[in-house]
Coordinates of C-alpha atoms (C1' of nucleotides) in Angstrom, one line a residue:
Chain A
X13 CA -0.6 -11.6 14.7
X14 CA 3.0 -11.5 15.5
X15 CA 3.4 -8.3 13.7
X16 CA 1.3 -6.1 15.8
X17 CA 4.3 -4.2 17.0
X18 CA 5.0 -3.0 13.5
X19 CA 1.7 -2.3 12.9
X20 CA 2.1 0.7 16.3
X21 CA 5.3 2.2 14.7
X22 CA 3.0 2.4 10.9
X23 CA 0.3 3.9 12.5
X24 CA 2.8 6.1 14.2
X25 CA 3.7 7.5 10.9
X26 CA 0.7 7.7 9.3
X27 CA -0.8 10.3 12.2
X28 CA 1.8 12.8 11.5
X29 CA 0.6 13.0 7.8
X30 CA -0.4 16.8 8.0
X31 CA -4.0 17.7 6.6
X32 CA -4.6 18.0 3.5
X33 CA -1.4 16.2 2.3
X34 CA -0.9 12.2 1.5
X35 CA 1.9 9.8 1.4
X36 CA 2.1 6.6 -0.1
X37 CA 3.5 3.1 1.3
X38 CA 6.6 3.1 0.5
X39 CA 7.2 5.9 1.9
X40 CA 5.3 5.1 5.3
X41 CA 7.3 2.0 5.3
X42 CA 10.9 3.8 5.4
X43 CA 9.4 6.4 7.5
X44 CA 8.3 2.9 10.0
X45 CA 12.0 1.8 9.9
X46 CA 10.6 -1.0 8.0
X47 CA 12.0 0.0 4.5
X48 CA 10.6 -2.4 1.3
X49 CA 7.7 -3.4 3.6
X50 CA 5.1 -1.6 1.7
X51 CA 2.6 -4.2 1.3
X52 CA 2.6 -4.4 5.6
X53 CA 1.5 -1.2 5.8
X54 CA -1.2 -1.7 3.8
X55 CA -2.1 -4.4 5.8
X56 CA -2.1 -2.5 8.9
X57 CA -4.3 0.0 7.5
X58 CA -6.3 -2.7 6.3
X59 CA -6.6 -4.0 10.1
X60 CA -7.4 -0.3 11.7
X61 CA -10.8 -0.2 13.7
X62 CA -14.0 1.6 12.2
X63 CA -13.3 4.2 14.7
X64 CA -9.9 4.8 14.4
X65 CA -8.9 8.4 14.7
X66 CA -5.6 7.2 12.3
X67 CA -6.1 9.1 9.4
X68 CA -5.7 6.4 6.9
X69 CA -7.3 7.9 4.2
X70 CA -4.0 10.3 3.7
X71 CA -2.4 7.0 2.6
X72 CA -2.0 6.2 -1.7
X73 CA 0.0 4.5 -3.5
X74 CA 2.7 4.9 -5.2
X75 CA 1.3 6.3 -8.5
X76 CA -0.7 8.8 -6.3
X77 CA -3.8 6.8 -6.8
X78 CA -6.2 5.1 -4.3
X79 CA -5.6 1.4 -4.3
X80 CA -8.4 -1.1 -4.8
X81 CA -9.2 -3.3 -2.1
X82 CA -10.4 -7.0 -2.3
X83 CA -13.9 -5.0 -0.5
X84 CA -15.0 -2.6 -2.7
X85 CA -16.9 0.6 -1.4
X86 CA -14.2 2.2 0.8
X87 CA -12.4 4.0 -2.2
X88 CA -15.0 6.6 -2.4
X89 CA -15.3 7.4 1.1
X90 CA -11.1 7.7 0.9
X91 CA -11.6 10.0 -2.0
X92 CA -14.2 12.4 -0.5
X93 CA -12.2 12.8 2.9
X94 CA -9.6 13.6 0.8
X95 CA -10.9 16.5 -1.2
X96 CA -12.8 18.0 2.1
X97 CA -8.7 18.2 2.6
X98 CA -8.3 20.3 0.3
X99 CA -6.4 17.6 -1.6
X100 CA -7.1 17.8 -5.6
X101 CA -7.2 14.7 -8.0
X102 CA -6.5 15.4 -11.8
X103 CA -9.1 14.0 -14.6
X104 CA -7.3 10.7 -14.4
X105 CA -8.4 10.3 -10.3
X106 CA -5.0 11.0 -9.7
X107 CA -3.2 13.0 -6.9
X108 CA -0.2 15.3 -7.6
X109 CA 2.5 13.8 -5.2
X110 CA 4.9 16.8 -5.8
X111 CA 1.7 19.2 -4.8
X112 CA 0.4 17.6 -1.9
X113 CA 3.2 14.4 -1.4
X114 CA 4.5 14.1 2.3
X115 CA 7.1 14.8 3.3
X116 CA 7.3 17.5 0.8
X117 CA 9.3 16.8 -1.7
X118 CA 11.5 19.7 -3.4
Chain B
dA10 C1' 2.8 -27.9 6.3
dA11 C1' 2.0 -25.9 1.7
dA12 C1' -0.5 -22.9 -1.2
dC13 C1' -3.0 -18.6 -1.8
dT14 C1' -4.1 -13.9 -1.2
dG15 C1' -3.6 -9.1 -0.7
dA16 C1' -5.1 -1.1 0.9
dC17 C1' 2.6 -2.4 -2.3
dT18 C1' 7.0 -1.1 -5.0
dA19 C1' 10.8 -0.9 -8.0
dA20 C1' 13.4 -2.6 -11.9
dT21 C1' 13.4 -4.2 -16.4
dA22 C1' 11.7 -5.2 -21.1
Chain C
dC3 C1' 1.7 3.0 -21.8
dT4 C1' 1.4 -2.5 -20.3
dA5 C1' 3.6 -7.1 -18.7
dT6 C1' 6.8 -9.7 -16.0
dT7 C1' 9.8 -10.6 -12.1
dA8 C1' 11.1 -10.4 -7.7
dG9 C1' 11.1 -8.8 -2.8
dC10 C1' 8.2 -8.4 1.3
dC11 C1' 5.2 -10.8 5.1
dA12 C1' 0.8 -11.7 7.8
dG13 C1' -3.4 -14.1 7.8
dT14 C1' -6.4 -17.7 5.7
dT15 C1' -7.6 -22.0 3.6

DNA sequence: AAACTGACTAATA
DNA sequence: CTATTAGCCAGTT
């Protein structure tokens, strides 16, 4: 993969996501120097090992959702991290971006 | 090489 | 709110 390098500088990014706060891939992409690259880093997260210490699961999209992946399952496991956070989700299973958004917005 | 696919987003209608 | 279009790009078939 000849994008590996990008994949550091995501990663990168995505570990200074504070506790109990998300982002979304936009976001991480502009933050990566890699602005409109969005679906990259979901790639790269897609490609993180089993044991990564990368918390991935502070990642949503851009609607503050979780995003389906082509392998169901991981969603949940996303979701329940996320609320051990402390991170809410509203009726609708989504997240409040101007609550718990990174960087904070406002 | 060409076509497809996918943890995406923003703009427009 | 949904649908369409376009931009992005690595990995797979």
């Amino acid at each position: 993969m000849t994008g590996a390098g990008n994949y550091l500088r995501i990663w990168a990014v995505v570990r200074r996501i504070p506790r109990g706060r998300v982002s979304t891939y936009g976001r991480i992409a502009t933050l990566a120097r890699l602005p409109g690259h969005a679906r990259q880093v979901g790639y790269a997260m897609h490609g993180l090992p089993s044991d990564t210490s990368v918390p991935w699961q502070r990642v949503v999209n851009a609607k503050g959702e979780i995003s389906r992946r082509a392998r169901s399952g991981g969603e949940v496991t996303q979701r329940l991290l996320l609320e051990r956070e402390g991170v809410r989700f509203n009726s609708r299973g989504r997240i409040d971006l101007e609550a718990f958004g990174w960087p904070k917005a406002r």
